[in-house]
Coordinates of C-alpha atoms and ligand atoms in Angstrom, one line a residue:
M1336 CA -12.1 -3.3 -5.9
W1337 CA -15.8 -3.9 -4.5
A1338 CA -16.9 -4.9 -7.7
L1339 CA -14.6 -7.0 -8.8
A1340 CA -14.5 -8.8 -5.7
F1341 CA -18.1 -9.1 -5.8
A1342 CA -17.9 -10.2 -9.8
L1343 CA -15.0 -12.9 -8.6
I1344 CA -16.9 -14.7 -6.0
I1345 CA -20.0 -14.8 -8.3
V1346 CA -18.0 -16.3 -10.7
L1347 CA -16.4 -19.0 -8.4
F1348 CA -20.3 -20.3 -7.5
Q1349 CA -21.7 -20.4 -10.9
N1350 CA -18.2 -22.9 -11.3
L1351 CA -18.4 -24.9 -8.3
K1352 CA -22.6 -25.1 -9.5
N1353 CA -21.9 -26.9 -12.4
T1354 CA -19.6 -29.6 -12.1
P1355 CA -17.1 -29.0 -14.8
S1356 CA -16.8 -32.0 -16.6
E1357 CA -21.0 -32.5 -17.1
V1358 CA -21.6 -32.8 -21.0
E1359 CA -24.8 -31.0 -22.2
I1360 CA -26.5 -34.3 -24.9
P1361 CA -30.1 -34.0 -26.6
Y1362 CA -32.3 -36.0 -25.7
S1363 CA -31.9 -38.5 -28.5
A1364 CA -28.1 -38.6 -27.6
F1365 CA -29.6 -39.5 -23.8
K1366 CA -32.0 -42.3 -25.4
A1367 CA -29.4 -43.9 -27.6
K1368 CA -26.6 -44.3 -25.6
L1369 CA -29.7 -45.6 -23.0
R1370 CA -30.2 -48.7 -25.3
D1371 CA -27.0 -48.5 -25.8
G1372 CA -27.1 -50.2 -22.6
R1373 CA -23.4 -47.0 -21.5
V1374 CA -25.8 -45.3 -19.0
N1375 CA -25.7 -46.7 -15.2
Q1376 CA -27.0 -43.7 -13.4
V1377 CA -29.5 -41.4 -14.0
K1378 CA -31.3 -38.2 -11.4
V1379 CA -34.2 -37.5 -13.1
R1380 CA -35.9 -33.5 -12.0
P1381 CA -39.1 -32.4 -13.8
D1382 CA -36.6 -30.4 -15.4
L1383 CA -33.5 -31.5 -15.9
I1384 CA -32.0 -35.5 -15.8
R1385 CA -28.1 -35.6 -15.5
G1386 CA -26.2 -39.0 -15.4
E1387 CA -23.0 -40.6 -16.1
Y1388 CA -22.0 -42.9 -19.3
K1389 CA -19.1 -44.9 -20.8
D1390 CA -18.0 -43.2 -23.2
D1391 CA -15.8 -45.2 -25.9
A1392 CA -13.0 -45.2 -23.8
G1393 CA -15.1 -46.7 -21.5
H1394 CA -14.3 -43.7 -19.0
V1395 CA -17.4 -42.9 -16.8
Q1396 CA -18.7 -39.5 -18.1
H1397 CA -21.3 -37.7 -17.1
F1398 CA -23.9 -36.1 -18.8
R1399 CA -26.8 -34.0 -18.5
T1400 CA -30.0 -33.1 -20.8
L1401 CA -33.3 -31.7 -20.9
P1402 CA -36.0 -34.3 -20.2
M1403 CA -38.9 -34.8 -22.5
P1404 CA -42.6 -36.0 -21.8
D1405 CA -41.7 -39.6 -22.0
L1406 CA -43.6 -42.3 -20.0
K1407 CA -42.1 -44.9 -20.6
L1408 CA -38.3 -44.0 -19.6
V1409 CA -39.1 -45.7 -16.4
E1410 CA -39.4 -48.8 -18.2
E1411 CA -36.5 -48.8 -20.3
L1412 CA -34.6 -47.7 -17.4
E1413 CA -35.5 -50.7 -16.1
A1414 CA -34.8 -53.1 -19.2
Y1415 CA -31.3 -51.6 -19.9
H1416 CA -30.4 -51.7 -16.2
V1417 CA -29.2 -48.5 -15.7
Q1418 CA -28.5 -49.3 -11.9
D1419 CA -28.9 -46.7 -10.2
F1420 CA -31.7 -44.4 -11.2
Q1421 CA -33.8 -42.0 -8.7
G1422 CA -36.2 -39.3 -9.0
E1423 CA -35.3 -35.7 -7.6
A1424 CA -37.6 -32.5 -6.6
D1425 CA -37.1 -29.7 -8.3
R1426 CA -35.7 -27.1 -6.3
S1427 CA -39.7 -24.1 -6.2
W1428 CA -39.1 -21.2 -6.8
L1429 CA -39.1 -20.6 -3.1
T1430 CA -36.6 -21.8 -2.0
S1431 CA -34.6 -20.1 -5.2
V1432 CA -35.4 -16.8 -3.4
V1433 CA -34.5 -18.0 0.1
F1434 CA -31.2 -19.3 -1.7
N1435 CA -30.9 -16.2 -3.2
L1436 CA -31.6 -13.7 -0.1
G1437 CA -29.5 -16.0 2.1
L1438 CA -26.2 -15.0 -0.7
F1439 CA -27.4 -11.2 -1.1
L1440 CA -27.5 -10.8 3.1
L1441 CA -24.1 -12.4 3.1
F1442 CA -22.3 -10.2 0.9
F1443 CA -24.5 -6.6 2.3
G1444 CA -23.3 -7.8 5.8
L1445 CA -19.5 -9.0 4.5
W1446 CA -20.0 -4.8 2.9
W1447 CA -20.9 -3.5 6.1
F1448 CA -18.6 -5.0 8.4
F1449 CA -16.1 -3.9 6.1
V1450 CA -17.5 -0.4 5.8
I1451 CA -17.9 0.0 8.9
R1452 CA -14.2 -0.6 10.3
Q1453 CA -13.6 1.7 7.6
V1454 CA -14.9 4.0 9.1
Q1455 CA -13.8 3.0 12.7
G1456 CA -10.6 3.1 11.8
G1457 CA -9.9 6.0 9.1
G1458 CA -11.2 8.9 10.4
K1459 CA -15.2 8.1 10.1
Q1460 CA -14.6 10.1 6.7
A1461 CA -17.5 8.4 5.5
L1462 CA -20.2 10.0 7.2
S1463 CA -18.9 12.9 7.7
F1464 CA -18.3 15.1 5.1
G1465 CA -20.2 17.8 5.1
R1466 CA -18.9 18.5 8.7
S1467 CA -16.3 21.4 8.8
R1468 CA -12.4 19.8 9.7
A1469 CA -12.3 23.2 11.6
R1470 CA -9.6 23.1 14.1
R1471 CA -10.9 24.6 17.6
V1472 CA -7.8 26.1 19.0
D1473 CA -8.4 27.1 22.8
E1474 CA -6.2 29.7 23.7
K1475 CA -6.3 28.7 26.9
K1476 CA -3.7 25.9 26.3
T1477 CA -1.9 28.1 23.6
V1478 CA -1.8 31.7 23.8
T1479 CA -0.7 33.2 21.4
T1480 CA -0.9 36.8 21.8
F1481 CA 0.8 40.4 20.1
A1482 CA 3.9 40.0 21.1
D1483 CA 4.9 37.1 19.2
V1484 CA 4.4 39.0 16.6
A1485 CA 6.4 41.7 15.7
G1486 CA 7.6 43.7 12.8
C1487 CA 3.7 45.0 12.0
D1488 CA 3.1 47.5 14.2
E1489 CA 0.5 49.4 12.4
S1490 CA -1.7 45.7 12.3
K1491 CA -1.1 45.4 15.0
E1492 CA -2.9 48.7 15.5
E1493 CA -5.5 48.3 13.2
L1494 CA -6.7 45.1 14.7
Q1495 CA -6.6 46.4 18.5
E1496 CA -10.3 47.4 17.6
V1497 CA -11.3 44.1 16.5
V1498 CA -9.9 42.4 20.1
E1499 CA -12.0 45.5 21.5
F1500 CA -14.9 44.7 20.1
L1501 CA -14.5 40.6 20.8
K1502 CA -13.7 41.3 24.8
S1503 CA -16.7 42.5 24.8
P1504 CA -19.2 43.3 22.1
G1505 CA -21.8 44.6 23.2
K1506 CA -20.5 47.8 24.4
F1507 CA -20.0 48.7 20.1
E1508 CA -23.8 48.4 19.8
K1509 CA -24.7 50.6 22.4
L1510 CA -22.6 53.1 21.3
G1511 CA -23.6 53.0 18.2
G1512 CA -20.7 51.9 16.5
K1513 CA -20.0 49.3 13.3
M1514 CA -18.0 46.3 14.2
P1515 CA -16.3 44.8 10.3
K1516 CA -17.7 41.2 10.7
G1517 CA -15.2 40.3 8.1
V1518 CA -11.0 41.6 8.2
L1519 CA -8.9 40.3 5.7
L1520 CA -5.2 40.2 6.1
F1521 CA -2.9 40.2 3.3
G1522 CA 0.4 39.5 2.5
A1523 CA 3.9 37.6 1.3
P1524 CA 3.4 34.2 2.4
G1525 CA 5.6 34.2 5.7
T1526 CA 4.4 37.5 6.5
G1527 CA 2.4 36.3 9.9
K1528 CA -1.4 36.7 8.6
T1529 CA -2.2 33.5 10.4
L1530 CA 0.1 33.8 13.3
L1531 CA -1.9 37.6 13.5
A1532 CA -5.3 35.7 13.6
R1533 CA -4.5 33.9 16.4
A1534 CA -2.8 36.6 18.3
V1535 CA -6.5 38.2 17.7
A1536 CA -7.9 35.0 19.8
G1537 CA -5.7 35.2 21.8
E1538 CA -5.7 39.0 23.0
A1539 CA -9.5 38.4 23.8
G1540 CA -9.5 34.5 25.4
V1541 CA -11.8 34.3 22.8
P1542 CA -11.9 30.8 20.8
F1543 CA -10.5 30.5 17.3
F1544 CA -11.5 28.5 14.4
S1545 CA -9.0 27.9 11.7
A1546 CA -10.3 26.6 8.2
S1547 CA -8.3 26.4 5.5
A1548 CA -10.7 27.5 2.2
S1549 CA -8.0 24.7 -0.2
E1550 CA -10.5 22.9 2.8
F1551 CA -14.2 23.5 0.9
V1552 CA -13.4 22.4 -2.0
E1553 CA -13.5 18.9 -2.3
M1554 CA -14.3 16.7 -4.8
F1555 CA -18.2 16.3 -3.8
V1556 CA -20.8 19.4 -5.0
G1557 CA -22.2 20.7 -2.4
V1558 CA -20.3 19.5 0.3
G1559 CA -17.9 22.9 0.1
A1560 CA -21.2 24.7 0.8
S1561 CA -22.2 23.0 3.5
R1562 CA -19.4 22.4 5.9
V1563 CA -19.2 25.9 5.7
R1564 CA -22.0 26.1 7.4
D1565 CA -21.0 24.0 9.5
L1566 CA -18.5 26.0 10.1
F1567 CA -20.1 28.5 11.2
D1568 CA -22.6 26.8 13.5
Q1569 CA -19.9 25.7 15.4
A1570 CA -18.1 28.9 16.1
K1571 CA -22.4 30.5 16.4
K1572 CA -22.3 28.2 19.4
A1573 CA -19.3 29.4 20.8
A1574 CA -19.8 32.6 20.2
P1575 CA -17.8 35.5 21.4
A1576 CA -14.9 33.5 18.8
V1577 CA -12.8 34.4 15.4
I1578 CA -13.0 32.7 12.3
F1579 CA -10.0 32.5 10.5
V1580 CA -10.1 30.9 7.2
D1581 CA -7.2 31.0 5.2
E1582 CA -5.9 31.1 1.9
L1583 CA -9.4 32.7 0.6
D1584 CA -8.2 33.0 -3.0
A1585 CA -9.1 29.4 -2.9
V1586 CA -12.5 30.0 -2.7
G1587 CA -12.8 33.8 -2.8
R1588 CA -12.2 34.5 -7.2
H1589 CA -13.4 36.1 -9.3
R1590 CA -16.9 34.2 -10.2
F1591 CA -17.6 33.5 -13.6
A1592 CA -14.3 33.3 -14.7
G1593 CA -12.9 29.8 -16.5
I1594 CA -14.3 27.6 -18.5
G1595 CA -18.0 26.9 -17.8
G1596 CA -17.6 28.6 -15.3
G1597 CA -21.3 28.8 -13.9
H1598 CA -22.4 26.7 -10.7
D1599 CA -18.8 24.7 -9.8
E1600 CA -18.1 24.1 -6.1
R1601 CA -15.7 26.2 -5.3
E1602 CA -18.6 29.4 -6.2
Q1603 CA -21.6 27.7 -4.5
T1604 CA -19.3 27.5 -1.1
L1605 CA -18.3 30.9 -2.1
N1606 CA -21.6 31.6 -2.4
Q1607 CA -22.3 30.4 1.0
L1608 CA -19.4 32.0 2.8
L1609 CA -21.3 35.0 1.5
I1610 CA -24.6 33.9 2.8
E1611 CA -23.0 32.8 6.6
L1612 CA -21.2 36.6 6.2
D1613 CA -24.2 38.8 6.5
G1614 CA -26.4 36.2 7.5
F1615 CA -25.3 37.0 11.0
E1616 CA -25.4 39.3 13.5
Q1617 CA -23.0 42.4 15.6
H1618 CA -24.2 41.0 19.2
Q1619 CA -23.6 37.6 18.1
G1620 CA -19.2 38.5 18.5
I1621 CA -18.1 36.6 15.8
I1622 CA -15.3 38.2 13.7
L1623 CA -14.5 36.7 10.5
I1624 CA -10.7 37.0 9.5
A1625 CA -9.4 35.7 6.1
A1626 CA -6.2 35.7 4.9
T1627 CA -4.7 35.4 1.4
N1628 CA -1.4 36.4 -0.6
R1629 CA -3.8 37.1 -3.8
P1630 CA -5.6 40.4 -2.7
D1631 CA -5.7 41.0 -6.7
V1632 CA -7.6 37.7 -7.6
I1633 CA -10.8 38.1 -4.9
D1634 CA -14.2 38.4 -6.1
P1635 CA -15.4 42.1 -5.7
A1636 CA -18.3 40.6 -4.3
L1637 CA -16.1 39.4 -1.0
L1638 CA -14.8 43.6 0.2
R1639 CA -18.5 45.2 -0.3
P1640 CA -19.1 47.2 2.7
G1641 CA -21.0 44.9 6.1
R1642 CA -17.9 41.7 4.2
F1643 CA -14.4 41.9 4.0
D1644 CA -14.3 45.4 3.9
R1645 CA -11.2 46.0 6.9
Q1646 CA -8.6 45.3 4.7
I1647 CA -5.5 44.8 6.7
A1648 CA -1.6 44.6 4.7
T1649 CA 1.1 42.1 6.3
P1650 CA 4.4 43.6 4.8
L1651 CA 7.6 41.8 4.7
P1652 CA 9.3 43.8 7.9
H1653 CA 11.8 46.5 7.5
L1654 CA 14.9 46.7 9.1
K1655 CA 13.6 47.3 12.7
G1656 CA 10.8 44.3 11.8
R1657 CA 12.9 42.2 11.5
E1658 CA 15.4 42.5 14.4
D1659 CA 12.5 42.1 16.7
I1660 CA 10.9 39.2 15.0
L1661 CA 14.5 38.2 15.6
K1662 CA 14.2 38.8 19.4
V1663 CA 11.1 36.8 19.6
H1664 CA 12.4 33.6 18.2
S1665 CA 15.5 34.1 19.9
R1666 CA 13.2 34.3 23.5
K1667 CA 13.5 30.3 24.7
V1668 CA 17.1 30.3 23.2
R1669 CA 20.8 31.0 24.1
L1670 CA 22.7 33.3 22.1
G1671 CA 25.9 33.4 22.1
P1672 CA 28.5 36.8 23.7
D1673 CA 29.0 37.5 20.3
V1674 CA 25.0 37.3 18.4
D1675 CA 24.4 40.4 17.8
L1676 CA 20.9 41.0 16.3
S1677 CA 21.0 43.3 14.7
I1678 CA 23.4 42.3 11.9
I1679 CA 21.7 39.6 11.3
A1680 CA 18.9 41.9 10.4
R1681 CA 20.6 43.8 8.2
R1682 CA 21.8 41.4 5.7
T1683 CA 18.8 39.7 5.5
P1684 CA 16.9 42.5 3.8
G1685 CA 13.4 40.7 1.4
F1686 CA 13.0 38.1 4.3
S1687 CA 9.8 36.8 5.8
G1688 CA 8.3 36.4 9.3
A1689 CA 8.8 33.2 8.9
D1690 CA 12.2 32.8 6.9
L1691 CA 13.7 34.6 10.2
A1692 CA 12.5 31.9 12.3
N1693 CA 13.5 29.9 10.0
V1694 CA 17.4 31.4 10.4
I1695 CA 17.2 31.4 14.3
N1696 CA 16.1 27.9 14.2
E1697 CA 17.9 26.6 11.9
G1698 CA 20.9 27.7 13.8
A1699 CA 20.2 26.6 16.8
L1700 CA 20.5 23.5 15.4
L1701 CA 23.4 24.2 13.7
A1702 CA 24.7 25.1 17.2
A1703 CA 23.5 22.0 18.9
R1704 CA 24.7 19.5 16.4
R1705 CA 29.0 21.4 17.0
G1706 CA 28.5 20.2 20.3
K1707 CA 27.8 24.0 21.6
E1708 CA 26.8 25.8 24.5
A1709 CA 25.1 28.8 22.8
V1710 CA 24.2 29.6 19.1
E1711 CA 26.9 31.8 17.8
L1712 CA 27.2 34.4 15.3
N1713 CA 28.6 32.1 12.7
D1714 CA 25.9 29.6 13.5
L1715 CA 23.4 31.8 12.3
E1716 CA 24.8 33.3 9.2
E1717 CA 26.0 29.4 7.9
S1718 CA 21.9 29.0 8.2
L1719 CA 20.9 32.4 7.3
E1720 CA 22.4 30.5 3.7
R1721 CA 20.7 28.0 3.7
V1722 CA 18.0 29.0 4.0
V1723 CA 18.6 31.9 1.4
A1724 CA 20.4 29.1 -0.8
G1725 CA 19.5 25.0 0.6
P1726 CA 22.0 22.8 2.8
Q1727 CA 24.9 22.9 1.0
R1728 CA 25.6 19.5 0.1
K1729 CA 29.0 17.9 0.6
S1730 CA 28.7 14.8 -0.8
R1731 CA 28.6 15.9 -3.9
I1732 CA 31.4 15.8 -5.8
M1733 CA 32.8 17.8 -8.2
S1734 CA 35.3 16.4 -11.1
D1735 CA 38.0 19.4 -11.5
A1736 CA 37.0 20.0 -15.2
E1737 CA 33.7 21.4 -13.6
K1738 CA 35.1 22.5 -10.9
K1739 CA 37.2 24.8 -12.6
V1740 CA 33.9 26.5 -14.7
V1741 CA 32.5 26.7 -12.2
A1742 CA 35.1 28.6 -10.7
Y1743 CA 35.4 30.8 -13.3
H1744 CA 31.7 31.3 -14.1
E1745 CA 31.3 32.6 -10.1
S1746 CA 34.6 34.7 -10.3
G1747 CA 32.8 36.4 -13.5
H1748 CA 30.1 37.3 -11.4
V1749 CA 32.7 38.6 -8.7
V1750 CA 34.9 40.3 -10.8
V1751 CA 32.2 42.7 -12.5
A1752 CA 30.2 43.4 -9.3
K1753 CA 33.1 44.6 -7.7
L1754 CA 34.2 47.2 -10.9
L1755 CA 30.9 48.4 -11.0
S1756 CA 29.8 51.4 -9.1
N1757 CA 26.2 50.7 -7.7
T1758 CA 26.4 47.3 -7.4
D1759 CA 25.5 45.3 -4.0
P1760 CA 28.7 44.7 -2.1
V1761 CA 30.0 40.8 -2.9
H1762 CA 29.6 39.0 0.5
K1763 CA 31.0 35.6 -0.3
V1764 CA 31.2 33.6 -3.3
S1765 CA 31.9 30.0 -3.1
I1766 CA 32.2 26.4 -5.4
V1767 CA 30.4 23.6 -2.4
S1768 CA 27.6 23.0 -3.9
R1769 CA 24.3 23.8 -2.1
G1770 CA 20.8 23.0 -3.0
Q1771 CA 20.5 23.5 -7.1
A1772 CA 22.9 25.9 -7.4
L1773 CA 26.3 24.7 -8.5
G1774 CA 27.9 27.6 -7.0
Y1775 CA 26.8 31.1 -5.9
T1776 CA 27.9 34.1 -5.2
L1777 CA 26.4 35.6 -2.2
Q1778 CA 25.8 39.3 -2.3
L1779 CA 24.3 41.6 0.0
P1780 CA 22.8 44.9 0.1
K1781 CA 24.1 47.8 2.7
E1782 CA 20.5 48.9 3.1
D1783 CA 17.0 48.1 3.0
K1784 CA 15.9 49.8 -1.0
H1785 CA 13.1 50.1 -2.1
L1786 CA 14.1 52.4 -5.2
T1787 CA 15.8 50.7 -7.7
S1788 CA 17.3 53.2 -10.4
R1789 CA 18.3 51.9 -14.4
S1790 CA 22.0 51.8 -13.9
E1791 CA 21.3 50.1 -11.4
I1792 CA 19.3 47.7 -12.8
S1793 CA 22.1 47.7 -15.8
N1794 CA 23.9 47.0 -13.6
R1795 CA 23.0 43.6 -12.9
L1796 CA 22.7 42.4 -15.1
A1797 CA 26.0 42.8 -16.1
V1798 CA 26.4 41.0 -13.3
L1799 CA 24.7 38.1 -14.3
L1800 CA 25.6 37.9 -17.5
G1801 CA 28.8 38.1 -16.0
G1802 CA 28.8 34.6 -15.2
R1803 CA 28.9 33.5 -18.2
C1804 CA 30.7 35.7 -20.1
A1805 CA 34.1 34.8 -17.8
E1806 CA 33.5 30.8 -19.1
E1807 CA 32.8 31.1 -22.2
M1808 CA 36.4 33.8 -22.2
A1809 CA 38.0 31.2 -20.5
F1810 CA 37.1 27.9 -22.2
D1811 CA 35.6 29.1 -25.6
E1812 CA 33.1 27.5 -25.1
V1813 CA 29.5 27.9 -22.6
T1814 CA 28.0 25.6 -20.4
T1815 CA 24.1 25.2 -19.0
G1816 CA 25.6 26.3 -15.6
A1817 CA 24.4 29.9 -16.8
A1818 CA 20.3 28.5 -17.3
D1819 CA 19.4 30.8 -13.8
D1820 CA 21.7 33.7 -14.3
L1821 CA 20.2 34.1 -17.8
A1822 CA 16.1 33.6 -16.7
K1823 CA 16.8 36.2 -14.2
A1824 CA 17.6 38.3 -16.3
S1825 CA 15.3 38.5 -19.3
S1826 CA 13.0 38.6 -16.9
F1827 CA 14.6 41.7 -15.2
A1828 CA 15.4 43.2 -18.4
I1829 CA 11.2 42.5 -19.9
K1830 CA 10.5 44.3 -16.5
M1831 CA 12.6 46.9 -17.6
V1832 CA 10.9 47.5 -21.1
T1833 CA 7.4 46.5 -19.4
E1834 CA 6.9 48.0 -16.6
F1835 CA 9.5 50.1 -15.7
G1836 CA 9.8 52.5 -18.9
M1837 CA 13.1 52.3 -19.0
S1838 CA 13.7 51.7 -22.6
E1839 CA 14.0 55.0 -25.0
K1840 CA 11.8 53.3 -27.8
I1841 CA 9.0 52.1 -25.7
G1842 CA 8.7 55.2 -23.7
P1843 CA 7.5 55.5 -20.3
L1844 CA 4.5 52.7 -20.7
S1845 CA 3.1 50.0 -19.3
L1846 CA 2.9 47.0 -20.8
K1847 CA 2.7 44.7 -18.4
E1848 CA 0.6 41.3 -19.1
P1849 CA -2.5 41.0 -17.8
D1850 CA -2.8 39.1 -15.4
R1851 CA -2.7 34.9 -17.5
E1852 CA -4.0 32.9 -14.4
I1853 CA -7.8 33.3 -14.4
F1854 CA -7.9 31.3 -17.6
L1855 CA -9.9 31.8 -20.3
G1856 CA -12.2 33.6 -18.7
R1857 CA -12.8 37.5 -18.3
D1858 CA -9.5 37.7 -19.4
L1859 CA -10.5 36.2 -23.0
S1860 CA -12.2 39.2 -24.1
Q1861 CA -9.3 41.7 -23.1
G1862 CA -6.3 39.9 -25.0
A1863 CA -3.1 41.8 -25.0
S1864 CA -3.6 45.8 -24.9
Y1865 CA -0.9 46.0 -27.0
S1866 CA -0.3 45.4 -31.0
Q1867 CA 2.0 43.2 -32.7
N1868 CA 4.0 46.1 -33.7
T1869 CA 4.6 46.8 -30.0
A1870 CA 5.4 43.3 -28.9
E1871 CA 7.9 43.0 -31.9
L1872 CA 9.3 46.6 -30.7
I1873 CA 9.6 45.2 -26.8
D1874 CA 11.4 42.3 -27.9
G1875 CA 13.8 43.6 -30.0
E1876 CA 14.3 46.2 -26.6
V1877 CA 14.7 43.0 -24.6
K1878 CA 17.3 42.3 -26.8
R1879 CA 19.5 44.6 -26.6
I1880 CA 19.3 45.6 -23.5
I1881 CA 20.9 41.7 -22.4
L1882 CA 23.0 42.5 -25.1
A1883 CA 24.5 46.0 -24.2
A1884 CA 24.8 43.9 -20.4
Q1885 CA 26.8 41.1 -21.9
A1886 CA 29.0 44.0 -24.0
M1887 CA 30.0 45.5 -20.2
A1888 CA 30.6 42.2 -18.8
R1889 CA 32.8 40.7 -21.1
E1890 CA 34.5 45.0 -21.5
I1891 CA 34.9 44.4 -18.0
L1892 CA 36.1 41.0 -18.1
T1893 CA 38.9 41.8 -20.7
T1894 CA 40.5 44.4 -19.2
H1895 CA 40.6 43.2 -15.6
R1896 CA 42.0 39.5 -17.0
K1897 CA 44.2 38.8 -14.6
K1898 CA 41.5 38.9 -11.7
L1899 CA 39.5 36.9 -13.0
D1900 CA 42.5 34.6 -13.3
D1901 CA 43.6 35.1 -10.4
L1902 CA 40.1 35.0 -8.3
A1903 CA 39.4 31.6 -9.8
A1904 CA 42.5 29.7 -9.3
K1905 CA 42.2 30.7 -5.3
L1906 CA 38.6 29.8 -5.7
I1907 CA 40.2 26.2 -7.1
D1908 CA 41.8 26.2 -3.9
R1909 CA 40.1 27.4 -1.3
E1910 CA 36.1 26.2 -2.5
V1911 CA 34.7 29.5 -0.6
L1912 CA 36.0 32.8 -0.6
S1913 CA 34.7 35.9 2.6
G1914 CA 34.4 39.4 1.1
E1915 CA 37.4 39.9 3.0
E1916 CA 39.7 37.9 1.0
I1917 CA 38.3 38.9 -2.4
D1918 CA 39.2 42.3 -1.1
A1919 CA 42.6 41.2 -0.3
I1920 CA 43.0 38.8 -3.8
F1921 CA 41.6 42.7 -5.4
Q1922 CA 44.4 44.4 -4.2
G1923 CA 47.1 42.5 -5.0
A1924 CA 46.1 42.0 -8.3
V1925 CA 46.6 45.9 -8.6
S1926 CA 49.4 46.3 -6.9
Ligands
ADP2619 P1 1.4 33.4 6.9 O1 -0.3 33.1 7.5 O2 1.0 35.1 6.9 O3 1.8 32.9 5.6 P2 2.7 32.9 9.5 O4 1.5 32.8 9.9 O5 1.8 31.1 9.3 O6 2.4 33.0 7.9 O7 3.8 32.9 9.8 C1 4.7 31.3 9.8 C2 5.3 31.2 11.2 O8 6.9 32.6 10.4 C3 5.0 31.7 12.7 O9 4.5 31.0 13.2 C4 5.8 32.7 13.3 O10 7.1 32.2 13.4 C5 6.7 33.5 12.1 N1 6.3 34.9 11.8 C6 5.6 35.6 10.7 N2 5.6 36.9 10.9 C7 5.5 36.9 12.6 C8 6.1 38.1 12.9 N3 5.9 39.2 12.5 N4 6.4 37.9 14.1 C9 7.3 37.2 14.2 N5 7.4 35.3 13.9 C10 6.7 35.8 12.2
MG2620 MG1 -0.6 31.0 6.9
ZN2621 ZN1 25.6 32.5 -12.0

């Protein structure tokens, strides 16, 4: 932008200097025109002659020419009646230097003016590259404590020690105990890693410095390292303190991975982090807490003793934990008398703390929108579905034909799920579109499950394929609506064969593909851990499993065609059916 503006101004200036209509003519032509009596004005400079003459059509034409040693010029000018001739001083080198300098200063001043303005207006970016953008959160104002974190008692217990240390760093040293310098929290997103780190600072009553590792890795080489240094300097001044680095995997991946892996910005940043970790002493009372959801990619150098030697998992909460988290988040929400949080907890296996917080929040918003005094059970149920499947889209209009297809598709899932044993109970089925899905069948497990048997997975596959089979049977045609089901089914089948050892032909082997994320670096040398033959065998087995599931779904739907038709008809009519209503339809169809 600036270069462009600069060039533009220069060009403009040049154009102003040379009047555009001026023609350059040879000295001889000038003399000829003079002798013709056509020249009527001349300015003579040692280095240039300019003037006006009348051209053939009688128009005034500006000209210029380079002078030659011509002692008789003045005599001739007089002789041919040039009315107006005068000498002009040469623009000496001094004036041109002053002139150009002035121009330069002008541009520099303009540039300075704009940059300064930008810096003042735009967050002082230009002048503070190397500064850490870490936010210092004073825990006196917004205190987060362990009471705000629920459902991860083991993690809290382990962190309690860190809190004690921060409260009185000297005490530990006296007894010769060694505190960890770094604590690595790992777990799925939304399981409360950030929250726990804050709570540690809150419990100990020390300042909390938080930064995200991805902020360290910026465009300019060296900036990350200097930001890390700055972050630690800030914290040391405020010690005892907690430094929290989120998304550690952004800088802490295995080094020497990837093309040209050596000296990149990320690695410099990581090295600086290691230097800082090694550089501070116990008694300084600083604890570095880092969080990641990819502990498997963290550089082993970070996990050595004296660095992040304490690793604490934040797992997804169990039933009791979920109830506690729901309680924590509904402290400030008025709940109706019909709300039993243990029911919500039971219906939310696999939800993270953040999801649960979201359920409560959405429920409160819904209740407010409906003008209620308190949040009731149905608000929470609706918000639960929102969190699972995205908001209901009332505005989306489906043609009747499409509605029929979706109704058969979803009914297919339901019928297969109801008639197979070992499947999760169907809680609800709907053909009102929600988020990406045109319709959905909500199956909720009765309890938390950590083990899944082969027959359970096979049945689940049959349920997934049931939607497509039903469409096929009802319309002799399949649609794109089953894409998501197929993707899920395939991924299950692949896992059955390569991870769970559930295929007879492959046997109890783990043929998991190596983690491909580190592109062309470490893994290049490892390659696939099985032969081409095995790869073909895997493909065959995956296909066989899917086809078997399809056959199972088809058989069930053919024998129970009437149930499928009844259910689809009802669904077209009502759009949403609850678990009890589905039961009623099934019993009606039997009798
Ligand atoms: P992470 O850093 O692991 O991705 P966060 O700590 O940022 O997750 O969690 C996001 C939000 O979810 C928190 O602000 C909190 O409201 C809620 N949350 C997550 N885990 C818990 C928990 N164990 N107890 C209470 N609230 C939680
Ligand atoms: Mg976080
Ligand atoms: Zn489906």
